[in-house]
PDB file of C-alpha atoms in Angstrom:
ATOM      1  CA  MET B1373     -13.900  70.905 129.083  1.00  0.00           C
ATOM      2  CA  THR B1374     -14.914  74.385 127.472  1.00  0.00           C
ATOM      3  CA  LEU B1375     -13.707  74.685 124.006  1.00  0.00           C
ATOM      4  CA  THR B1376     -12.616  78.239 123.339  1.00  0.00           C
ATOM      5  CA  VAL B1377     -12.796  79.216 119.779  1.00  0.00           C
ATOM      6  CA  ASP B1378      -9.120  80.592 118.950  1.00  0.00           C
ATOM      7  CA  PHE B1379      -9.069  83.412 116.042  1.00  0.00           C
ATOM      8  CA  PRO B1380      -5.702  84.210 114.467  1.00  0.00           C
ATOM      9  CA  GLY B1381      -4.605  87.875 115.126  1.00  0.00           C
ATOM     10  CA  PRO B1382      -5.520  90.295 112.310  1.00  0.00           C
ATOM     11  CA  ALA B1383      -4.265  89.335 109.080  1.00  0.00           C
ATOM     12  CA  PRO B1384      -5.347  90.347 105.415  1.00  0.00           C
ATOM     13  CA  PHE B1385      -8.096  88.249 103.836  1.00  0.00           C
ATOM     14  CA  VAL B1386      -8.239  88.397 100.282  1.00  0.00           C
ATOM     15  CA  GLY B1387     -11.222  87.348  97.851  1.00  0.00           C
ATOM     16  CA  ARG B1388     -13.867  85.542  98.639  1.00  0.00           C
ATOM     17  CA  THR B1389     -16.321  88.424  99.108  1.00  0.00           C
ATOM     18  CA  ALA B1390     -19.533  86.317  97.503  1.00  0.00           C
ATOM     19  CA  GLU B1391     -18.940  83.334 100.092  1.00  0.00           C
ATOM     20  CA  LEU B1392     -18.317  85.451 102.769  1.00  0.00           C
ATOM     21  CA  ALA B1393     -21.247  87.312 102.228  1.00  0.00           C
ATOM     22  CA  ARG B1394     -23.432  83.997 102.024  1.00  0.00           C
ATOM     23  CA  ILE B1395     -22.206  82.784 105.533  1.00  0.00           C
ATOM     24  CA  GLU B1396     -23.022  86.037 106.969  1.00  0.00           C
ATOM     25  CA  ALA B1397     -26.184  86.205 105.576  1.00  0.00           C
ATOM     26  CA  ALA B1398     -26.834  82.718 107.247  1.00  0.00           C
ATOM     27  CA  VAL B1399     -25.775  84.115 110.558  1.00  0.00           C
ATOM     28  CA  ARG B1400     -28.198  86.846 109.914  1.00  0.00           C
ATOM     29  CA  GLY B1401     -30.742  83.986 109.474  1.00  0.00           C
ATOM     30  CA  LEU B1402     -30.841  83.166 113.034  1.00  0.00           C
ATOM     31  CA  ASP B1403     -32.884  86.256 113.743  1.00  0.00           C
ATOM     32  CA  THR B1404     -36.076  84.204 112.214  1.00  0.00           C
ATOM     33  CA  GLY B1405     -35.314  81.945 115.419  1.00  0.00           C
ATOM     34  CA  ARG B1406     -34.782  78.702 112.846  1.00  0.00           C
ATOM     35  CA  GLN B1407     -32.009  76.471 112.319  1.00  0.00           C
ATOM     36  CA  GLY B1408     -30.102  76.704 109.216  1.00  0.00           C
ATOM     37  CA  ILE B1409     -27.174  75.135 107.296  1.00  0.00           C
ATOM     38  CA  VAL B1410     -23.929  76.378 105.575  1.00  0.00           C
ATOM     39  CA  GLU B1411     -22.009  73.579 103.708  1.00  0.00           C
ATOM     40  CA  VAL B1412     -18.164  74.660 102.683  1.00  0.00           C
ATOM     41  CA  VAL B1413     -16.952  71.973 100.608  1.00  0.00           C
ATOM     42  CA  GLY B1414     -13.062  71.886  99.056  1.00  0.00           C
ATOM     43  CA  GLY B1415     -10.250  70.051  98.555  1.00  0.00           C
ATOM     44  CA  PRO B1416      -7.105  70.298 100.592  1.00  0.00           C
ATOM     45  CA  GLY B1417      -5.712  73.620 100.347  1.00  0.00           C
ATOM     46  CA  THR B1418      -8.900  75.479  99.016  1.00  0.00           C
ATOM     47  CA  GLY B1419      -8.991  77.852 102.148  1.00  0.00           C
ATOM     48  CA  LYS B1420     -12.470  76.176 103.917  1.00  0.00           C
ATOM     49  CA  SER B1421     -11.511  76.848 107.514  1.00  0.00           C
ATOM     50  CA  ARG B1422      -9.894  79.983 107.035  1.00  0.00           C
ATOM     51  CA  LEU B1423     -12.818  81.117 105.068  1.00  0.00           C
ATOM     52  CA  ILE B1424     -14.992  80.282 108.098  1.00  0.00           C
ATOM     53  CA  VAL B1425     -12.645  81.637 110.442  1.00  0.00           C
ATOM     54  CA  GLU B1426     -12.703  84.992 108.783  1.00  0.00           C
ATOM     55  CA  ALA B1427     -16.525  84.521 108.575  1.00  0.00           C
ATOM     56  CA  LEU B1428     -16.867  84.025 112.180  1.00  0.00           C
ATOM     57  CA  ARG B1429     -14.515  87.222 112.777  1.00  0.00           C
ATOM     58  CA  ARG B1430     -16.685  89.304 111.257  1.00  0.00           C
ATOM     59  CA  LEU B1431     -19.946  87.939 113.227  1.00  0.00           C
ATOM     60  CA  ASP B1432     -21.730  90.883 115.120  1.00  0.00           C
ATOM     61  CA  ARG B1433     -24.760  89.379 116.749  1.00  0.00           C
ATOM     62  CA  PRO B1434     -24.967  90.088 120.454  1.00  0.00           C
ATOM     63  CA  GLY B1435     -25.813  86.829 122.269  1.00  0.00           C
ATOM     64  CA  THR B1436     -24.096  84.534 119.729  1.00  0.00           C
ATOM     65  CA  THR B1437     -22.461  81.410 121.260  1.00  0.00           C
ATOM     66  CA  VAL B1438     -19.769  79.751 118.627  1.00  0.00           C
ATOM     67  CA  CYS B1439     -18.685  76.345 119.049  1.00  0.00           C
ATOM     68  CA  ALA B1440     -16.046  74.514 117.054  1.00  0.00           C
ATOM     69  CA  GLY B1441     -14.969  70.909 116.774  1.00  0.00           C
ATOM     70  CA  SER B1442     -13.361  68.956 114.033  1.00  0.00           C
ATOM     71  CA  ALA B1443     -12.929  65.637 112.932  1.00  0.00           C
ATOM     72  CA  ALA B1444      -9.274  63.825 112.978  1.00  0.00           C
ATOM     73  CA  GLU B1445      -8.802  60.490 111.054  1.00  0.00           C
ATOM     74  CA  ALA B1446      -7.116  59.044 114.283  1.00  0.00           C
ATOM     75  CA  GLU B1447     -10.283  59.091 115.977  1.00  0.00           C
ATOM     76  CA  ARG B1448     -12.635  57.829 113.580  1.00  0.00           C
ATOM     77  CA  ARG B1449     -13.302  54.928 115.626  1.00  0.00           C
ATOM     78  CA  ILE B1450     -14.728  57.093 118.590  1.00  0.00           C
ATOM     79  CA  PRO B1451     -18.363  57.783 118.075  1.00  0.00           C
ATOM     80  CA  PHE B1452     -19.636  61.527 118.086  1.00  0.00           C
ATOM     81  CA  HIS B1453     -16.111  62.345 118.432  1.00  0.00           C
ATOM     82  CA  VAL B1454     -16.331  65.906 116.729  1.00  0.00           C
ATOM     83  CA  PHE B1455     -19.277  66.749 118.338  1.00  0.00           C
ATOM     84  CA  LEU B1456     -17.578  65.889 121.935  1.00  0.00           C
ATOM     85  CA  HIS B1457     -14.706  68.222 120.571  1.00  0.00           C
ATOM     86  CA  ALA B1458     -17.204  70.964 119.992  1.00  0.00           C
ATOM     87  CA  PHE B1459     -18.980  70.792 123.349  1.00  0.00           C
ATOM     88  CA  GLY B1460     -16.890  68.853 125.513  1.00  0.00           C
ATOM     89  CA  ASP B1461     -16.975  65.648 127.267  1.00  0.00           C
ATOM     90  CA  GLU B1462     -19.623  66.840 129.838  1.00  0.00           C
ATOM     91  CA  VAL B1463     -22.034  66.972 127.085  1.00  0.00           C
ATOM     92  CA  ALA B1464     -22.446  63.288 127.658  1.00  0.00           C
ATOM     93  CA  GLU B1465     -23.865  63.870 130.966  1.00  0.00           C
ATOM     94  CA  HIS B1466     -26.850  65.562 129.318  1.00  0.00           C
ATOM     95  CA  LEU B1467     -27.728  62.011 127.517  1.00  0.00           C
ATOM     96  CA  GLY B1468     -28.106  60.152 130.796  1.00  0.00           C
ATOM     97  CA  ALA B1469     -26.845  56.766 131.617  1.00  0.00           C
ATOM     98  CA  LYS B1470     -29.900  54.972 130.182  1.00  0.00           C
ATOM     99  CA  HIS B1471     -28.851  55.833 126.457  1.00  0.00           C
ATOM    100  CA  GLN B1472     -25.684  54.151 126.688  1.00  0.00           C
ATOM    101  CA  LEU B1473     -23.568  56.603 124.736  1.00  0.00           C
ATOM    102  CA  TRP B1474     -20.629  54.043 123.953  1.00  0.00           C
ATOM    103  CA  ALA B1475     -22.587  50.909 124.051  1.00  0.00           C
ATOM    104  CA  VAL B1476     -25.115  51.378 121.602  1.00  0.00           C
ATOM    105  CA  VAL B1477     -22.990  52.495 118.811  1.00  0.00           C
ATOM    106  CA  ALA B1478     -20.225  50.037 119.524  1.00  0.00           C
ATOM    107  CA  ARG B1479     -22.833  47.144 119.595  1.00  0.00           C
ATOM    108  CA  GLU B1480     -25.141  47.855 116.627  1.00  0.00           C
ATOM    109  CA  GLY B1481     -22.607  50.020 114.478  1.00  0.00           C
ATOM    110  CA  CYS B1482     -24.048  52.415 112.041  1.00  0.00           C
ATOM    111  CA  GLY B1483     -25.766  52.001 108.721  1.00  0.00           C
ATOM    112  CA  GLU B1484     -29.120  52.688 106.816  1.00  0.00           C
ATOM    113  CA  ARG B1485     -31.347  50.553 109.113  1.00  0.00           C
ATOM    114  CA  LEU B1486     -31.796  52.707 112.642  1.00  0.00           C
ATOM    115  CA  SER B1487     -32.672  50.850 115.645  1.00  0.00           C
ATOM    116  CA  VAL B1488     -34.930  52.657 118.220  1.00  0.00           C
ATOM    117  CA  ALA B1489     -32.067  52.371 120.535  1.00  0.00           C
ATOM    118  CA  ARG B1490     -30.136  54.275 118.254  1.00  0.00           C
ATOM    119  CA  TYR B1491     -33.226  56.753 117.633  1.00  0.00           C
ATOM    120  CA  GLN B1492     -33.447  57.704 120.887  1.00  0.00           C
ATOM    121  CA  LEU B1493     -29.741  57.903 121.285  1.00  0.00           C
ATOM    122  CA  TYR B1494     -29.644  61.005 118.465  1.00  0.00           C
ATOM    123  CA  ARG B1495     -33.022  62.524 120.328  1.00  0.00           C
ATOM    124  CA  ALA B1496     -30.891  62.424 123.027  1.00  0.00           C
ATOM    125  CA  TRP B1497     -28.070  64.293 121.361  1.00  0.00           C
ATOM    126  CA  ARG B1498     -30.689  66.539 119.483  1.00  0.00           C
ATOM    127  CA  ARG B1499     -31.907  67.881 123.116  1.00  0.00           C
ATOM    128  CA  ALA B1500     -28.213  68.272 124.241  1.00  0.00           C
ATOM    129  CA  VAL B1501     -27.617  70.542 121.395  1.00  0.00           C
ATOM    130  CA  ALA B1502     -30.914  72.350 121.605  1.00  0.00           C
ATOM    131  CA  ALA B1503     -29.944  73.201 125.403  1.00  0.00           C
ATOM    132  CA  ARG B1504     -26.905  74.845 124.231  1.00  0.00           C
ATOM    133  CA  VAL B1505     -28.847  77.059 121.651  1.00  0.00           C
ATOM    134  CA  GLY B1506     -29.710  79.703 123.633  1.00  0.00           C
ATOM    135  CA  SER B1507     -30.056  83.405 121.827  1.00  0.00           C
ATOM    136  CA  GLY B1508     -28.102  81.936 118.887  1.00  0.00           C
ATOM    137  CA  LEU B1509     -25.479  79.270 118.391  1.00  0.00           C
ATOM    138  CA  VAL B1510     -23.096  78.595 115.519  1.00  0.00           C
ATOM    139  CA  LEU B1511     -21.810  74.954 115.539  1.00  0.00           C
ATOM    140  CA  VAL B1512     -18.994  74.711 113.416  1.00  0.00           C
ATOM    141  CA  LEU B1513     -17.789  70.907 112.540  1.00  0.00           C
ATOM    142  CA  ASP B1514     -14.681  70.849 110.485  1.00  0.00           C
ATOM    143  CA  ASP B1515     -12.893  68.415 108.582  1.00  0.00           C
ATOM    144  CA  LEU B1516     -15.870  66.246 108.036  1.00  0.00           C
ATOM    145  CA  HIS B1517     -14.171  63.523 105.760  1.00  0.00           C
ATOM    146  CA  TRP B1518     -12.709  62.288 108.678  1.00  0.00           C
ATOM    147  CA  ALA B1519     -15.987  61.819 110.717  1.00  0.00           C
ATOM    148  CA  ASP B1520     -16.591  58.781 112.492  1.00  0.00           C
ATOM    149  CA  PRO B1521     -20.038  57.290 111.213  1.00  0.00           C
ATOM    150  CA  ALA B1522     -22.171  58.039 114.154  1.00  0.00           C
ATOM    151  CA  SER B1523     -21.139  61.856 113.937  1.00  0.00           C
ATOM    152  CA  ALA B1524     -22.160  61.670 110.042  1.00  0.00           C
ATOM    153  CA  ASP B1525     -25.429  60.117 110.986  1.00  0.00           C
ATOM    154  CA  LEU B1526     -26.119  62.597 114.006  1.00  0.00           C
ATOM    155  CA  ILE B1527     -25.627  65.618 111.506  1.00  0.00           C
ATOM    156  CA  GLU B1528     -27.982  63.880 109.011  1.00  0.00           C
ATOM    157  CA  HIS B1529     -30.473  63.287 112.379  1.00  0.00           C
ATOM    158  CA  LEU B1530     -30.314  67.200 112.936  1.00  0.00           C
ATOM    159  CA  ALA B1531     -30.916  68.039 109.069  1.00  0.00           C
ATOM    160  CA  ARG B1532     -34.147  65.893 109.038  1.00  0.00           C
ATOM    161  CA  TYR B1533     -35.149  66.680 112.619  1.00  0.00           C
ATOM    162  CA  PRO B1534     -34.202  70.484 112.862  1.00  0.00           C
ATOM    163  CA  VAL B1535     -33.619  72.035 116.612  1.00  0.00           C
ATOM    164  CA  PRO B1536     -36.476  74.215 117.206  1.00  0.00           C
ATOM    165  CA  GLY B1537     -34.132  77.543 117.924  1.00  0.00           C
ATOM    166  CA  PRO B1538     -31.684  79.761 116.575  1.00  0.00           C
ATOM    167  CA  LEU B1539     -28.925  77.251 115.489  1.00  0.00           C
ATOM    168  CA  LEU B1540     -26.467  77.552 112.445  1.00  0.00           C
ATOM    169  CA  LEU B1541     -24.730  74.489 111.434  1.00  0.00           C
ATOM    170  CA  VAL B1542     -21.268  74.940 109.506  1.00  0.00           C
ATOM    171  CA  LEU B1543     -20.262  71.717 108.000  1.00  0.00           C
ATOM    172  CA  ALA B1544     -16.695  71.626 106.243  1.00  0.00           C
ATOM    173  CA  GLY B1545     -15.120  68.679 104.377  1.00  0.00           C
ATOM    174  CA  ARG B1546     -13.740  67.648 101.315  1.00  0.00           C
ATOM    175  CA  PRO B1547     -15.728  66.655  98.296  1.00  0.00           C
ATOM    176  CA  GLY B1548     -17.293  62.844  98.067  1.00  0.00           C
ATOM    177  CA  ALA B1549     -16.342  62.527 101.777  1.00  0.00           C
ATOM    178  CA  GLY B1550     -18.400  64.980 103.623  1.00  0.00           C
ATOM    179  CA  PRO B1551     -20.362  66.760 104.564  1.00  0.00           C
ATOM    180  CA  PRO B1552     -23.167  64.017 104.578  1.00  0.00           C
ATOM    181  CA  ARG B1553     -25.711  63.695 102.162  1.00  0.00           C
ATOM    182  CA  ARG B1554     -29.027  65.842 102.208  1.00  0.00           C
ATOM    183  CA  PRO B1555     -31.800  63.964 103.770  1.00  0.00           C
ATOM    184  CA  ARG B1556     -35.486  64.772 103.519  1.00  0.00           C
ATOM    185  CA  CYS B1557     -36.714  67.319 106.153  1.00  0.00           C
ATOM    186  CA  ALA B1558     -39.303  65.639 108.326  1.00  0.00           C
ATOM    187  CA  VAL B1559     -40.906  68.866 109.370  1.00  0.00           C
ATOM    188  CA  ALA B1560     -43.535  70.987 107.002  1.00  0.00           C
ATOM    189  CA  GLU B1561     -40.989  74.095 106.209  1.00  0.00           C
ATOM    190  CA  PRO B1562     -37.397  73.002 105.140  1.00  0.00           C
ATOM    191  CA  VAL B1563     -34.358  73.834 106.707  1.00  0.00           C
ATOM    192  CA  PRO B1564     -32.418  77.117 104.942  1.00  0.00           C
ATOM    193  CA  ARG B1565     -29.656  75.560 103.689  1.00  0.00           C
ATOM    194  CA  CYS B1566     -26.501  76.770 101.185  1.00  0.00           C
ATOM    195  CA  ARG B1567     -23.427  75.071 100.022  1.00  0.00           C
ATOM    196  CA  ILE B1568     -20.327  76.957  99.049  1.00  0.00           C
ATOM    197  CA  THR B1569     -17.848  75.065  97.080  1.00  0.00           C
ATOM    198  CA  LEU B1570     -14.232  76.171  96.837  1.00  0.00           C
ATOM    199  CA  ASP B1571     -12.299  75.127  93.977  1.00  0.00           C
ATOM    200  CA  THR B1572      -9.259  76.833  93.848  1.00  0.00           C
ATOM    201  CA  PRO B1573      -6.716  77.951  96.543  1.00  0.00           C
ATOM    202  CA  PRO B1574      -7.556  81.892  97.724  1.00  0.00           C
ATOM    203  CA  SER B1575      -5.411  84.348  97.040  1.00  0.00           C
ATOM    204  CA  VAL B1576      -2.555  84.900  99.645  1.00  0.00           C
ATOM    205  CA  GLY B1577      -0.722  87.887  98.427  1.00  0.00           C
ATOM    206  CA  ALA B1578       2.928  88.052  97.750  1.00  0.00           C
ATOM    207  CA  ASP B1579       3.676  87.200 101.180  1.00  0.00           C
ATOM    208  CA  PRO B1580       1.795  83.904 102.736  1.00  0.00           C
ATOM    209  CA  LEU B1581       3.182  84.832 106.334  1.00  0.00           C
ATOM    210  CA  THR B1582       0.839  87.669 106.505  1.00  0.00           C
ATOM    211  CA  LEU B1583      -1.833  84.879 107.016  1.00  0.00           C
ATOM    212  CA  LEU B1584      -0.097  84.052 110.426  1.00  0.00           C
ATOM    213  CA  THR B1585      -0.209  85.226 113.894  1.00  0.00           C
ATOM    214  CA  ASP B1586       3.312  86.528 115.641  1.00  0.00           C
ATOM    215  CA  ARG B1587       3.589  83.395 117.731  1.00  0.00           C
ATOM    216  CA  GLU B1588       2.700  80.991 114.490  1.00  0.00           C
ATOM    217  CA  ARG B1589       5.198  82.975 112.564  1.00  0.00           C
ATOM    218  CA  GLU B1590       7.713  82.010 114.978  1.00  0.00           C
ATOM    219  CA  VAL B1591       6.902  78.315 115.138  1.00  0.00           C
ATOM    220  CA  ALA B1592       6.848  78.548 111.048  1.00  0.00           C
ATOM    221  CA  GLY B1593      10.502  80.430 111.196  1.00  0.00           C
ATOM    222  CA  LEU B1594      12.039  77.474 113.486  1.00  0.00           C
ATOM    223  CA  THR B1595      10.333  75.050 111.740  1.00  0.00           C
ATOM    224  CA  LEU B1596      12.327  76.100 108.635  1.00  0.00           C
ATOM    225  CA  THR B1597      15.562  75.557 110.441  1.00  0.00           C
ATOM    226  CA  GLY B1598      14.953  72.279 110.751  1.00  0.00           C
ATOM    227  CA  ALA B1599      13.811  72.241 114.348  1.00  0.00           C
ATOM    228  CA  THR B1600      11.695  69.411 115.772  1.00  0.00           C
ATOM    229  CA  THR B1601       8.650  70.214 117.652  1.00  0.00           C
ATOM    230  CA  ARG B1602      10.531  69.513 121.070  1.00  0.00           C
ATOM    231  CA  LEU B1603      12.731  71.640 120.118  1.00  0.00           C
ATOM    232  CA  ILE B1604      10.730  74.594 119.093  1.00  0.00           C
ATOM    233  CA  ALA B1605       8.700  74.167 122.595  1.00  0.00           C
ATOM    234  CA  ARG B1606      11.846  74.604 124.633  1.00  0.00           C
ATOM    235  CA  GLN B1607      12.733  77.510 122.473  1.00  0.00           C
ATOM    236  CA  LEU B1608       9.475  79.460 122.600  1.00  0.00           C
ATOM    237  CA  GLN B1609       8.710  77.736 126.119  1.00  0.00           C
ATOM    238  CA  LEU B1610       5.681  75.977 124.792  1.00  0.00           C
ATOM    239  CA  SER B1611       4.151  72.575 125.245  1.00  0.00           C
ATOM    240  CA  PRO B1612       5.266  70.024 122.072  1.00  0.00           C
ATOM    241  CA  ARG B1613       1.312  69.725 122.341  1.00  0.00           C
ATOM    242  CA  THR B1614       0.749  73.652 121.643  1.00  0.00           C
ATOM    243  CA  VAL B1615       3.533  73.848 119.264  1.00  0.00           C
ATOM    244  CA  ASP B1616       1.611  70.918 116.749  1.00  0.00           C
ATOM    245  CA  ALA B1617      -1.803  72.560 117.119  1.00  0.00           C
ATOM    246  CA  HIS B1618       0.320  75.809 116.189  1.00  0.00           C
ATOM    247  CA  LEU B1619       1.265  73.809 113.256  1.00  0.00           C
ATOM    248  CA  MET B1620      -2.012  72.510 112.350  1.00  0.00           C
ATOM    249  CA  ARG B1621      -3.441  76.268 112.110  1.00  0.00           C
ATOM    250  CA  ILE B1622      -0.045  77.473 109.815  1.00  0.00           C
ATOM    251  CA  TYR B1623      -1.046  74.053 107.544  1.00  0.00           C
ATOM    252  CA  ARG B1624      -4.622  75.235 106.911  1.00  0.00           C
ATOM    253  CA  LYS B1625      -3.925  78.843 106.537  1.00  0.00           C
ATOM    254  CA  LEU B1626      -1.233  78.259 104.002  1.00  0.00           C
ATOM    255  CA  GLY B1627      -2.655  75.426 102.362  1.00  0.00           C
ATOM    256  CA  VAL B1628       0.173  72.791 103.022  1.00  0.00           C
ATOM    257  CA  ALA B1629      -0.654  69.115 104.256  1.00  0.00           C
ATOM    258  CA  SER B1630       3.140  68.344 105.836  1.00  0.00           C
ATOM    259  CA  ARG B1631       5.970  70.075 107.751  1.00  0.00           C
ATOM    260  CA  ALA B1632       8.307  68.751 104.379  1.00  0.00           C
ATOM    261  CA  ALA B1633       5.590  71.283 102.369  1.00  0.00           C
ATOM    262  CA  LEU B1634       5.722  73.995 105.030  1.00  0.00           C
ATOM    263  CA  VAL B1635       9.708  74.109 104.455  1.00  0.00           C
ATOM    264  CA  CYS B1636       9.267  73.909 100.736  1.00  0.00           C
ATOM    265  CA  LEU B1637       6.904  76.976 100.632  1.00  0.00           C
ATOM    266  CA  LEU B1638       9.040  78.945 103.242  1.00  0.00           C
ATOM    267  CA  ALA B1639      12.150  78.021 101.596  1.00  0.00           C
ATOM    268  CA  ALA B1640      10.666  79.083  97.859  1.00  0.00           C
ATOM    269  CA  ARG B1641       9.630  82.739  99.352  1.00  0.00           C
ATOM    270  CA  THR B1642      13.147  83.157 101.294  1.00  0.00           C
ATOM    271  CA  TRP B1643      14.716  82.486  97.955  1.00  0.00           C
ATOM    272  CA  ASP B1644      12.322  84.826  96.041  1.00  0.00           C
ATOM    273  CA  ALA B1645      13.145  87.608  98.466  1.00  0.00           C
ATOM    274  CA  ALA B1646      16.819  87.035  98.189  1.00  0.00           C
ATOM    275  CA  GLY B1647      16.513  87.194  94.585  1.00  0.00           C
TER     276      GLY B1647
END
């Protein structure tokens, strides 16, 4: 499966000028041919995902590939699931049967003591990532507070043993749970790394719906009426899965965590407009 990064339609983005500049500088660092790391850390609703999307929307570097994966709370027991989400299941084929992608981690788990088998597995993953770098790769790994231990260990391995090529790791998560700690780099020259901490939600202007695409506004409007996911899907001629995906993007952009919170936000907007 090939993952396509779905950028929302044109919408105003207010503030975060300094943070955007730091990410853009890191992207320009790909021209050095070296790996770099950007960490975006902030609590729920502070706009981590929105900031990254906006930075990548402005990406102007020919030949650069963007792959994005996000961790999910329900998949914390699935080894390397954030990488599989970014690259697709076929990436496992690059590792070869001898590496026993699932068996090694399932048998040993993850922890401080690294076995030879697990080290070889991480090295194989490193080669799989390197094979996709080409003339430039931006690899976005989001919601790392829900990452499985194997994914967290692999990120640390990539920080300690950088890929020899123009790779930018963009790691986003909440404080305390991710992104992972900073291991000592095993090469002579340390990996360029910056950390962006978001303490407050971004300014979204008077109307939060300006952050949404036309389709997302349709989904949000039907949600306000109390329609279920299946009813929205039938109304808009979409699959329920697609509706859920739209809702997740809406939650991230508006800084809410649930359907009830979204309804409250939209109801307040409607009340203010009426008043």
